[in-house]
Amino acid sequence: MSSYARRALLRFLAASPFVAGIGSVSRVLAEDRALPTASAADALDVFDLETAAQKVVPPAHWGYLQSGVDGEATLRANETAFSRYALRPRRFVDVSHIDLATEVFGAKLASPIFFSPIGSMRAFNPEGEVGVARAAKAKGALQILSTQASFPVEDVTSARGAPIWFQLYTTNQFEVTKKLLKRAESAGCPVVAVTVDTPAGRNTVTAARMRREDKRVCANCHAVDERGNPRLSANTKPMFGGIDMQGVGLTSASLTWDFIKRLKDNTSMKVVLKGIEAGEDAQLAVMNGADGIIVSNHGGRATETGRGTFDALPEVVQGADGKIPVMMDGGVRRGTDVYKALALGATAVGIGRPAAWGLAAYGQAGVERVLDILNNELRLAMIGCGARNVHEITTSSLVDRAPTDR
Ligand SMILES: Cc1cc2nc3c(=O)[nH]c(=O)nc-3n(C[C@H](O)[C@H](O)[C@H](O)COP(=O)(O)O)c2cc1C
């Protein structure tokens, strides 16, 4: 079969409602369109970097990165949700100057694309979050650092050369939470993004499965339990250094909306809620004093809702009612995805896995390449739709249609 015919068949299968849910089809498609890359510059889209990354990341770490939860319907929905809208080009607009710059909480960003927090990034490349910070510095991008990062907030801030945001796991002991807040604040973080989408566990099947396939000895790098399985608990992470971790869990199932006030009473950082997906919760976030929202389902790694974050964005924007900025992440793989999210009211758009693919494949250069690719695709979408700056990106560019394969 010719490669054209093979690709056409795979696209047909992927578009079919009967097989679209089968991960292997979309994976084969991704591999099919990916090119071999000898350097970051060879990558033509973020999927080229995904393919390059998979070649160098060991199975257990790859499973950690790529995993969704349960049957991964949410993971897939995040990516496919963007296809609900087509773009509606406009002509004879002077698009000789396109400005991607934006502002969040008064801070200038070169583009609306930011780095969402990812834990343990040294599992993909020794440069880890410091490599991401250097790329963010080179490109003027916002970086959010995970509580679970492989490097401490001070090192990453220094590599970024400007303030970064700190992602907070609430923990189950407020004294520990306060210490994390103080440390992030002292490092100069202006914003804490509190992750609220995983109050009590999750079922990352792919991660567990790929850990079993990995024949390396975890004890060479990780603390392990009596069966040789890695202890992936928080207490080995630098942000918990010097804290007594006896009985400390990353999250707590008993938190309610008054937690925002508790946080605000203990920090001068702005408090952004990461993981809001319902309009009512957006209203409650505003009422309870949150400064911003990130619509997120943890990249399909929290509840298996089957709903993409892009589909949740409009109701959250409506619930926030323009009172606080609404950002989003989940499944963003193209500049056109970013364009569509901005058109529906997002202030900025986060990427998780694509940055990790770039990092894994080529370190800092790979992360920079991811941003260049997505920013260029966004710029071209803006040119085509006659939007000269991010403020000119509106719903008038969107045409609603039944979801199809991209
Ligand atoms: C390997 C991995 C680790 C993550 N770690 C964190 C984390 O520590 N804290 C957090 O709030 N979100 C975490 N996330 C979620 C991301 O911040 C983000 O919401 C998600 O990756 C966006 O989806 P995308 O990967 O499809 O771009 C993680 C995601 C992945 C894939």
CSV table of C-alpha atoms and ligand atoms in Angstrom, one decimal:
chain,number,residue,atom,x,y,z
A,1,MET,CA,0.0,0.0,0.0
A,2,SER,CA,1.4,3.5,-0.9
A,3,SER,CA,2.1,5.8,2.1
A,4,TYR,CA,-0.6,8.1,0.8
A,5,ALA,CA,-3.2,5.3,0.8
A,6,ARG,CA,-2.0,4.1,4.2
A,7,ARG,CA,-2.4,7.5,5.7
A,8,ALA,CA,-5.8,7.9,4.1
A,9,LEU,CA,-7.0,4.6,5.5
A,10,LEU,CA,-5.7,5.6,9.0
A,11,ARG,CA,-7.4,8.9,8.8
A,12,PHE,CA,-10.6,7.2,7.8
A,13,LEU,CA,-10.4,4.8,10.7
A,14,ALA,CA,-9.5,7.6,13.2
A,15,ALA,CA,-12.6,9.6,12.0
A,16,SER,CA,-14.9,6.6,12.5
A,17,PRO,CA,-16.9,6.7,15.7
A,18,PHE,CA,-16.3,3.0,16.0
A,19,VAL,CA,-12.6,3.1,16.1
A,20,ALA,CA,-11.8,6.7,17.0
A,21,GLY,CA,-11.6,5.7,20.6
A,22,ILE,CA,-8.8,3.2,20.0
A,23,GLY,CA,-5.6,4.9,21.1
A,24,SER,CA,-3.4,2.8,18.8
A,25,VAL,CA,-4.9,4.3,15.7
A,26,SER,CA,-4.1,7.9,16.7
A,27,ARG,CA,-0.7,6.8,17.9
A,28,VAL,CA,0.0,5.2,14.5
A,29,LEU,CA,-1.2,8.3,12.9
A,30,ALA,CA,1.1,10.4,15.0
A,31,GLU,CA,4.0,8.2,14.1
A,32,ASP,CA,3.0,8.2,10.5
A,33,ARG,CA,3.1,11.9,10.1
A,34,ALA,CA,6.3,12.3,12.2
A,35,LEU,CA,9.6,12.8,10.5
A,36,PRO,CA,13.0,11.6,11.8
A,37,THR,CA,14.7,14.6,13.4
A,38,ALA,CA,18.4,15.0,13.8
A,39,SER,CA,18.1,18.2,15.7
A,40,ALA,CA,15.3,20.3,17.2
A,41,ALA,CA,15.2,22.5,14.1
A,42,ASP,CA,14.2,19.6,12.0
A,43,ALA,CA,10.9,19.2,13.8
A,44,LEU,CA,8.0,20.5,11.7
A,45,ASP,CA,5.3,20.1,14.3
A,46,VAL,CA,5.1,19.0,17.9
A,47,PHE,CA,4.4,15.4,16.9
A,48,ASP,CA,7.9,15.1,15.4
A,49,LEU,CA,9.2,15.9,18.9
A,50,GLU,CA,6.9,13.4,20.5
A,51,THR,CA,8.3,10.7,18.2
A,52,ALA,CA,11.9,11.8,18.9
A,53,ALA,CA,11.2,11.9,22.7
A,54,GLN,CA,9.8,8.4,22.7
A,55,LYS,CA,13.0,7.1,21.3
A,56,VAL,CA,15.0,8.4,24.3
A,57,VAL,CA,12.7,8.2,27.3
A,58,PRO,CA,12.6,4.8,29.1
A,59,PRO,CA,9.2,3.0,29.2
A,60,ALA,CA,8.3,3.8,32.8
A,61,HIS,CA,9.0,7.5,32.4
A,62,TRP,CA,7.2,7.5,29.0
A,63,GLY,CA,4.2,5.9,30.6
A,64,TYR,CA,4.3,8.6,33.3
A,65,LEU,CA,4.3,11.3,30.7
A,66,GLN,CA,1.7,10.0,28.3
A,67,SER,CA,-0.7,8.4,30.7
A,68,GLY,CA,-4.3,9.5,31.0
A,69,VAL,CA,-6.7,7.8,33.5
A,70,ASP,CA,-8.9,4.7,33.1
A,71,GLY,CA,-9.6,4.3,29.4
A,72,GLU,CA,-8.1,7.7,28.4
A,73,ALA,CA,-11.4,9.1,26.9
A,74,THR,CA,-10.6,12.5,28.5
A,75,LEU,CA,-7.1,12.5,27.2
A,76,ARG,CA,-8.4,12.0,23.7
A,77,ALA,CA,-11.3,14.4,24.2
A,78,ASN,CA,-8.8,17.2,25.1
A,79,GLU,CA,-7.2,16.9,21.7
A,80,THR,CA,-10.3,16.3,19.6
A,81,ALA,CA,-12.4,19.0,21.2
A,82,PHE,CA,-10.8,21.8,19.2
A,83,SER,CA,-12.1,20.3,16.0
A,84,ARG,CA,-15.6,21.3,16.9
A,85,TYR,CA,-14.8,24.7,15.4
A,86,ALA,CA,-13.4,25.6,12.0
A,87,LEU,CA,-11.8,28.9,11.4
A,88,ARG,CA,-13.4,31.6,9.2
A,89,PRO,CA,-10.7,33.6,7.3
A,90,ARG,CA,-11.1,37.3,6.5
A,91,ARG,CA,-9.5,39.1,3.5
A,92,PHE,CA,-7.9,42.4,2.8
A,93,VAL,CA,-6.9,43.2,6.4
A,94,ASP,CA,-3.4,44.6,6.6
A,95,VAL,CA,-1.7,41.7,8.4
A,96,SER,CA,1.9,42.8,7.7
A,97,HIS,CA,2.5,43.2,11.4
A,98,ILE,CA,1.2,40.5,13.8
A,99,ASP,CA,1.7,40.9,17.5
A,100,LEU,CA,1.4,37.8,19.7
A,101,ALA,CA,2.2,39.7,22.9
A,102,THR,CA,-0.2,39.6,25.8
A,103,GLU,CA,-0.4,40.4,29.5
A,104,VAL,CA,-1.5,38.4,32.5
A,105,PHE,CA,-1.8,40.2,35.8
A,106,GLY,CA,0.1,43.1,34.3
A,107,ALA,CA,3.1,41.0,33.3
A,108,LYS,CA,4.1,41.1,29.7
A,109,LEU,CA,4.4,37.8,27.8
A,110,ALA,CA,5.8,37.4,24.3
A,111,SER,CA,2.9,35.1,23.4
A,112,PRO,CA,-0.2,33.7,25.1
A,113,ILE,CA,1.3,30.2,25.2
A,114,PHE,CA,2.6,29.3,28.6
A,115,PHE,CA,4.3,26.2,30.2
A,116,SER,CA,1.9,24.3,32.4
A,117,PRO,CA,3.5,22.6,35.5
A,118,ILE,CA,4.8,19.1,35.0
A,119,GLY,CA,6.3,17.2,37.9
A,120,SER,CA,9.7,15.4,37.9
A,121,MET,CA,10.9,16.7,34.6
A,122,ARG,CA,14.4,15.2,35.1
A,123,ALA,CA,12.7,11.9,34.3
A,124,PHE,CA,12.8,13.1,30.6
A,125,ASN,CA,16.1,15.0,30.4
A,126,PRO,CA,18.7,16.0,33.0
A,127,GLU,CA,18.1,19.7,32.2
A,128,GLY,CA,14.6,19.2,33.7
A,129,GLU,CA,12.7,22.4,34.7
A,130,VAL,CA,15.9,24.4,34.4
A,131,GLY,CA,16.0,23.6,30.7
A,132,VAL,CA,12.3,24.8,30.4
A,133,ALA,CA,13.2,28.0,32.3
A,134,ARG,CA,16.1,28.8,29.9
A,135,ALA,CA,13.7,28.2,27.0
A,136,ALA,CA,11.1,30.4,28.6
A,137,LYS,CA,13.7,33.1,29.1
A,138,ALA,CA,14.8,32.9,25.5
A,139,LYS,CA,11.2,33.2,24.3
A,140,GLY,CA,9.7,35.5,26.9
A,141,ALA,CA,7.2,32.9,28.1
A,142,LEU,CA,5.5,32.2,31.4
A,143,GLN,CA,6.5,29.1,33.3
A,144,ILE,CA,4.5,27.5,36.1
A,145,LEU,CA,6.7,25.3,38.3
A,146,SER,CA,5.2,22.1,39.8
A,147,THR,CA,5.3,21.4,43.6
A,148,GLN,CA,6.7,18.1,42.4
A,149,ALA,CA,9.5,19.6,40.3
A,150,SER,CA,12.9,18.0,40.1
A,151,PHE,CA,14.5,21.4,40.8
A,152,PRO,CA,13.7,23.9,43.5
A,153,VAL,CA,11.9,27.1,42.8
A,154,GLU,CA,15.0,29.3,43.5
A,155,ASP,CA,17.1,27.5,40.8
A,156,VAL,CA,14.4,27.6,38.3
A,157,THR,CA,13.6,31.3,38.9
A,158,SER,CA,17.3,32.1,38.6
A,159,ALA,CA,17.5,30.2,35.3
A,160,ARG,CA,14.3,32.0,34.0
A,161,GLY,CA,15.8,35.4,35.1
A,162,ALA,CA,12.3,36.6,35.9
A,163,PRO,CA,9.4,35.6,38.2
A,164,ILE,CA,7.7,32.3,37.5
A,165,TRP,CA,4.4,31.0,39.0
A,166,PHE,CA,4.4,28.3,41.6
A,167,GLN,CA,1.9,25.4,41.3
A,168,LEU,CA,0.7,24.3,44.7
A,169,TYR,CA,-0.5,20.9,45.7
A,170,THR,CA,-2.6,21.8,48.7
A,171,THR,CA,-1.2,19.0,50.9
A,172,ASN,CA,-3.2,17.6,53.8
A,173,GLN,CA,-1.3,19.6,56.4
A,174,PHE,CA,-1.7,23.4,56.4
A,175,GLU,CA,1.6,24.0,58.2
A,176,VAL,CA,3.4,22.3,55.2
A,177,THR,CA,1.3,24.3,52.8
A,178,LYS,CA,2.3,27.5,54.5
A,179,LYS,CA,6.0,26.6,54.2
A,180,LEU,CA,5.6,26.0,50.5
A,181,LEU,CA,3.8,29.3,50.1
A,182,LYS,CA,6.5,31.2,52.0
A,183,ARG,CA,9.3,29.6,50.0
A,184,ALA,CA,7.6,30.4,46.6
A,185,GLU,CA,6.9,33.9,47.8
A,186,SER,CA,10.5,34.4,48.9
A,187,ALA,CA,11.7,33.2,45.5
A,188,GLY,CA,9.7,36.0,43.9
A,189,CYS,CA,6.7,34.1,42.6
A,190,PRO,CA,3.8,36.6,42.0
A,191,VAL,CA,1.2,33.9,41.6
A,192,VAL,CA,0.3,30.6,43.1
A,193,ALA,CA,-1.7,28.2,40.9
A,194,VAL,CA,-3.5,25.8,43.2
A,195,THR,CA,-4.3,22.5,41.6
A,196,VAL,CA,-7.8,21.4,42.6
A,197,ASP,CA,-8.6,18.6,40.2
A,198,THR,CA,-7.2,15.6,42.1
A,199,PRO,CA,-8.5,15.7,45.6
A,200,ALA,CA,-8.2,12.0,46.2
A,201,GLY,CA,-6.3,9.8,43.9
A,202,ARG,CA,-6.5,8.8,40.2
A,203,ASN,CA,-6.1,5.7,38.1
A,204,THR,CA,-3.2,6.1,35.7
A,205,VAL,CA,-3.4,2.7,33.9
A,206,THR,CA,-0.9,3.4,31.1
A,207,ALA,CA,1.7,4.6,33.6
A,208,ALA,CA,1.2,1.5,35.7
A,209,ARG,CA,1.4,-0.8,32.6
A,210,MET,CA,4.5,0.8,31.2
A,211,ARG,CA,6.2,0.6,34.6
A,212,ARG,CA,5.8,-3.2,34.4
A,213,GLU,CA,7.4,-3.2,31.0
A,214,ASP,CA,10.5,-1.3,32.1
A,215,LYS,CA,13.2,-3.8,33.0
A,216,ARG,CA,15.6,-1.2,34.5
A,217,VAL,CA,16.4,-1.3,38.2
A,218,CYS,CA,14.4,1.6,39.7
A,219,ALA,CA,16.6,1.6,42.8
A,220,ASN,CA,19.5,3.0,40.7
A,221,CYS,CA,17.6,6.3,40.7
A,222,HIS,CA,14.7,6.1,43.0
A,223,ALA,CA,14.0,5.2,46.6
A,224,VAL,CA,12.1,1.9,46.3
A,225,ASP,CA,9.7,-0.1,48.4
A,226,GLU,CA,10.3,-3.6,49.6
A,227,ARG,CA,9.1,-5.0,46.2
A,228,GLY,CA,11.6,-2.8,44.3
A,229,ASN,CA,8.8,-0.4,43.0
A,230,PRO,CA,9.8,3.3,43.1
A,231,ARG,CA,8.5,5.4,45.9
A,232,LEU,CA,7.0,8.2,43.9
A,233,SER,CA,5.9,10.1,46.9
A,234,ALA,CA,6.4,13.8,47.4
A,235,ASN,CA,9.0,13.6,50.2
A,236,THR,CA,11.9,13.1,47.8
A,237,LYS,CA,11.2,16.4,45.9
A,238,PRO,CA,13.3,19.5,46.5
A,239,MET,CA,10.4,21.7,47.3
A,240,PHE,CA,9.8,19.6,50.4
A,241,GLY,CA,13.4,19.8,51.5
A,242,GLY,CA,13.8,20.6,55.2
A,243,ILE,CA,10.1,19.8,55.9
A,244,ASP,CA,9.1,17.0,58.2
A,245,MET,CA,7.0,14.9,55.8
A,246,GLN,CA,5.6,12.5,58.4
A,247,GLY,CA,2.0,11.8,57.3
A,248,VAL,CA,2.1,14.4,54.6
A,249,GLY,CA,0.0,13.8,51.5
A,250,LEU,CA,0.0,15.9,48.4
A,251,THR,CA,-3.7,16.6,48.4
A,252,SER,CA,-6.6,16.6,50.8
A,253,ALA,CA,-10.1,15.3,50.1
A,254,SER,CA,-11.8,17.5,52.7
A,255,LEU,CA,-11.1,21.0,51.3
A,256,THR,CA,-13.9,23.4,50.5
A,257,TRP,CA,-14.2,26.9,49.1
A,258,ASP,CA,-13.1,28.5,52.3
A,259,PHE,CA,-9.6,27.2,51.5
A,260,ILE,CA,-9.1,30.1,49.1
A,261,LYS,CA,-9.4,32.6,52.0
A,262,ARG,CA,-7.0,30.5,54.1
A,263,LEU,CA,-4.5,30.7,51.3
A,264,LYS,CA,-5.0,34.4,50.8
A,265,ASP,CA,-4.6,35.1,54.6
A,266,ASN,CA,-1.2,33.4,54.3
A,267,THR,CA,0.2,34.8,51.1
A,268,SER,CA,0.5,38.0,49.1
A,269,MET,CA,0.7,36.0,45.9
A,270,LYS,CA,-2.3,36.0,43.6
A,271,VAL,CA,-4.3,32.8,43.9
A,272,VAL,CA,-5.3,31.1,40.7
A,273,LEU,CA,-7.3,27.9,40.7
A,274,LYS,CA,-6.1,25.2,38.3
A,275,GLY,CA,-8.6,22.6,37.4
A,276,ILE,CA,-12.0,24.4,37.2
A,277,GLU,CA,-14.3,22.9,34.6
A,278,ALA,CA,-17.8,24.1,35.5
A,279,GLY,CA,-19.5,27.5,35.3
A,280,GLU,CA,-20.9,27.3,38.8
A,281,ASP,CA,-17.4,26.7,40.1
A,282,ALA,CA,-16.1,29.7,38.2
A,283,GLN,CA,-18.8,31.8,39.9
A,284,LEU,CA,-17.8,30.4,43.3
A,285,ALA,CA,-14.2,31.0,42.5
A,286,VAL,CA,-14.9,34.7,41.9
A,287,MET,CA,-17.2,34.9,45.0
A,288,ASN,CA,-14.5,33.3,47.2
A,289,GLY,CA,-11.8,35.7,46.1
A,290,ALA,CA,-9.8,33.7,43.5
A,291,ASP,CA,-7.7,35.9,41.3
A,292,GLY,CA,-7.8,33.7,38.2
A,293,ILE,CA,-8.7,30.3,36.8
A,294,ILE,CA,-7.0,27.7,34.7
A,295,VAL,CA,-9.6,25.5,33.0
A,296,SER,CA,-7.8,22.1,33.2
A,297,ASN,CA,-8.4,18.4,33.7
A,298,HIS,CA,-4.7,17.8,34.4
A,299,GLY,CA,-4.2,16.7,30.8
A,300,GLY,CA,-6.8,14.0,31.1
A,301,ARG,CA,-5.1,12.7,34.3
A,302,ALA,CA,-7.7,13.5,36.9
A,303,THR,CA,-11.4,12.4,36.6
A,304,GLU,CA,-12.3,10.4,33.5
A,305,THR,CA,-15.0,12.9,32.4
A,306,GLY,CA,-14.7,12.2,28.7
A,307,ARG,CA,-14.9,16.0,28.1
A,308,GLY,CA,-12.2,18.1,26.7
A,309,THR,CA,-11.2,21.3,28.5
A,310,PHE,CA,-11.9,23.3,25.4
A,311,ASP,CA,-15.5,22.2,25.7
A,312,ALA,CA,-15.6,23.4,29.3
A,313,LEU,CA,-14.0,26.7,28.5
A,314,PRO,CA,-17.2,28.7,27.4
A,315,GLU,CA,-19.1,27.9,30.6
A,316,VAL,CA,-16.2,28.8,32.8
A,317,VAL,CA,-15.6,32.1,30.9
A,318,GLN,CA,-19.3,32.8,31.3
A,319,GLY,CA,-19.2,32.0,35.1
A,320,ALA,CA,-16.1,34.2,35.6
A,321,ASP,CA,-18.0,37.0,33.8
A,322,GLY,CA,-14.9,39.0,32.9
A,323,LYS,CA,-14.1,39.6,36.6
A,324,ILE,CA,-11.0,37.4,36.7
A,325,PRO,CA,-8.8,36.0,33.9
A,326,VAL,CA,-9.6,32.5,32.6
A,327,MET,CA,-6.7,30.5,31.2
A,328,MET,CA,-6.9,26.9,29.9
A,329,ASP,CA,-4.7,23.9,29.1
A,330,GLY,CA,-5.2,20.4,27.8
A,331,GLY,CA,-4.7,18.8,24.4
A,332,VAL,CA,-3.2,22.0,22.8
A,333,ARG,CA,-1.0,20.7,19.9
A,334,ARG,CA,-1.5,23.3,17.2
A,335,GLY,CA,-1.4,27.1,17.0
A,336,THR,CA,-4.9,26.9,15.7
A,337,ASP,CA,-5.9,25.3,19.0
A,338,VAL,CA,-4.5,28.3,20.8
A,339,TYR,CA,-6.3,30.6,18.4
A,340,LYS,CA,-9.7,28.9,19.1
A,341,ALA,CA,-9.2,29.0,22.9
A,342,LEU,CA,-8.4,32.7,22.7
A,343,ALA,CA,-11.4,33.3,20.6
A,344,LEU,CA,-13.6,31.6,23.2
A,345,GLY,CA,-12.2,34.0,25.9
A,346,ALA,CA,-9.1,32.4,27.3
A,347,THR,CA,-6.5,34.9,28.3
A,348,ALA,CA,-3.6,32.5,27.9
A,349,VAL,CA,-3.2,28.9,26.9
A,350,GLY,CA,-0.9,26.3,28.5
A,351,ILE,CA,1.0,23.3,27.1
A,352,GLY,CA,2.0,20.3,29.2
A,353,ARG,CA,3.2,17.3,27.2
A,354,PRO,CA,4.5,19.1,24.1
A,355,ALA,CA,7.1,21.0,26.2
A,356,ALA,CA,8.1,17.7,27.9
A,357,TRP,CA,8.5,16.1,24.4
A,358,GLY,CA,10.8,18.9,23.3
A,359,LEU,CA,12.8,18.7,26.5
A,360,ALA,CA,13.2,15.0,26.3
A,361,ALA,CA,14.3,15.0,22.7
A,362,TYR,CA,16.6,18.0,22.7
A,363,GLY,CA,16.7,19.7,26.1
A,364,GLN,CA,16.3,23.5,26.1
A,365,ALA,CA,16.5,23.7,22.3
A,366,GLY,CA,13.6,21.2,22.0
A,367,VAL,CA,11.5,23.3,24.3
A,368,GLU,CA,12.3,26.4,22.3
A,369,ARG,CA,11.4,24.6,19.1
A,370,VAL,CA,8.0,23.7,20.6
A,371,LEU,CA,7.2,27.3,21.3
A,372,ASP,CA,8.5,28.4,17.9
A,373,ILE,CA,6.3,25.9,16.1
A,374,LEU,CA,3.2,26.7,18.1
A,375,ASN,CA,3.8,30.5,17.9
A,376,ASN,CA,4.3,30.3,14.2
A,377,GLU,CA,1.2,28.3,13.7
A,378,LEU,CA,-0.7,30.8,15.8
A,379,ARG,CA,0.7,33.7,13.9
A,380,LEU,CA,-0.4,32.1,10.6
A,381,ALA,CA,-3.9,31.5,11.9
A,382,MET,CA,-4.0,35.2,13.0
A,383,ILE,CA,-2.9,36.3,9.5
A,384,GLY,CA,-5.5,34.1,7.9
A,385,CYS,CA,-8.3,35.3,10.1
A,386,GLY,CA,-7.3,39.0,9.9
A,387,ALA,CA,-6.5,39.3,13.7
A,388,ARG,CA,-3.4,41.5,14.1
A,389,ASN,CA,-3.2,41.1,17.8
A,390,VAL,CA,-4.6,38.8,20.5
A,391,HIS,CA,-7.4,41.3,21.2
A,392,GLU,CA,-8.7,41.0,17.7
A,393,ILE,CA,-9.1,37.2,18.1
A,394,THR,CA,-12.9,36.8,18.7
A,395,THR,CA,-15.7,34.3,18.2
A,396,SER,CA,-16.4,35.9,14.8
A,397,SER,CA,-13.5,33.7,13.5
A,398,LEU,CA,-15.1,30.5,14.6
A,399,VAL,CA,-17.6,28.3,12.7
A,400,ASP,CA,-19.3,25.6,14.8
A,401,ARG,CA,-19.5,22.2,13.2
A,402,ALA,CA,-19.7,18.6,14.3
A,403,PRO,CA,-16.4,17.3,15.7
A,404,THR,CA,-14.3,15.7,13.0
A,405,ASP,CA,-10.7,14.4,12.6
A,406,ARG,CA,-8.2,17.3,12.3
B,1,LIG,C1,3.7,14.1,33.2
B,1,LIG,C2,2.8,15.1,33.7
B,1,LIG,C3,3.0,15.7,35.0
B,1,LIG,C4,2.1,16.7,35.5
B,1,LIG,N1,2.4,17.2,36.7
B,1,LIG,C5,1.6,18.2,37.1
B,1,LIG,C6,1.8,18.8,38.4
B,1,LIG,O1,2.8,18.4,39.1
B,1,LIG,N2,0.9,19.7,38.8
B,1,LIG,C7,-0.1,20.1,38.1
B,1,LIG,O2,-0.9,21.0,38.5
B,1,LIG,N3,-0.4,19.6,36.9
B,1,LIG,C8,0.5,18.6,36.4
B,1,LIG,N4,0.2,18.1,35.1
B,1,LIG,C9,-0.8,18.7,34.3
B,1,LIG,C10,-0.3,19.8,33.4
B,1,LIG,O3,0.0,20.9,34.2
B,1,LIG,C11,-1.3,20.3,32.4
B,1,LIG,O4,-2.6,20.6,33.0
B,1,LIG,C12,-1.6,19.2,31.3
B,1,LIG,O5,-0.4,18.5,31.0
B,1,LIG,C13,-2.1,19.9,30.0
B,1,LIG,O6,-2.4,19.0,29.1
B,1,LIG,P1,-1.4,18.5,27.9
B,1,LIG,O7,-0.4,17.7,28.4
B,1,LIG,O8,-2.4,17.8,27.0
B,1,LIG,O9,-0.9,19.8,27.3
B,1,LIG,C14,1.1,17.1,34.7
B,1,LIG,C15,0.9,16.6,33.4
B,1,LIG,C16,1.7,15.6,32.9
B,1,LIG,C17,1.5,15.1,31.5
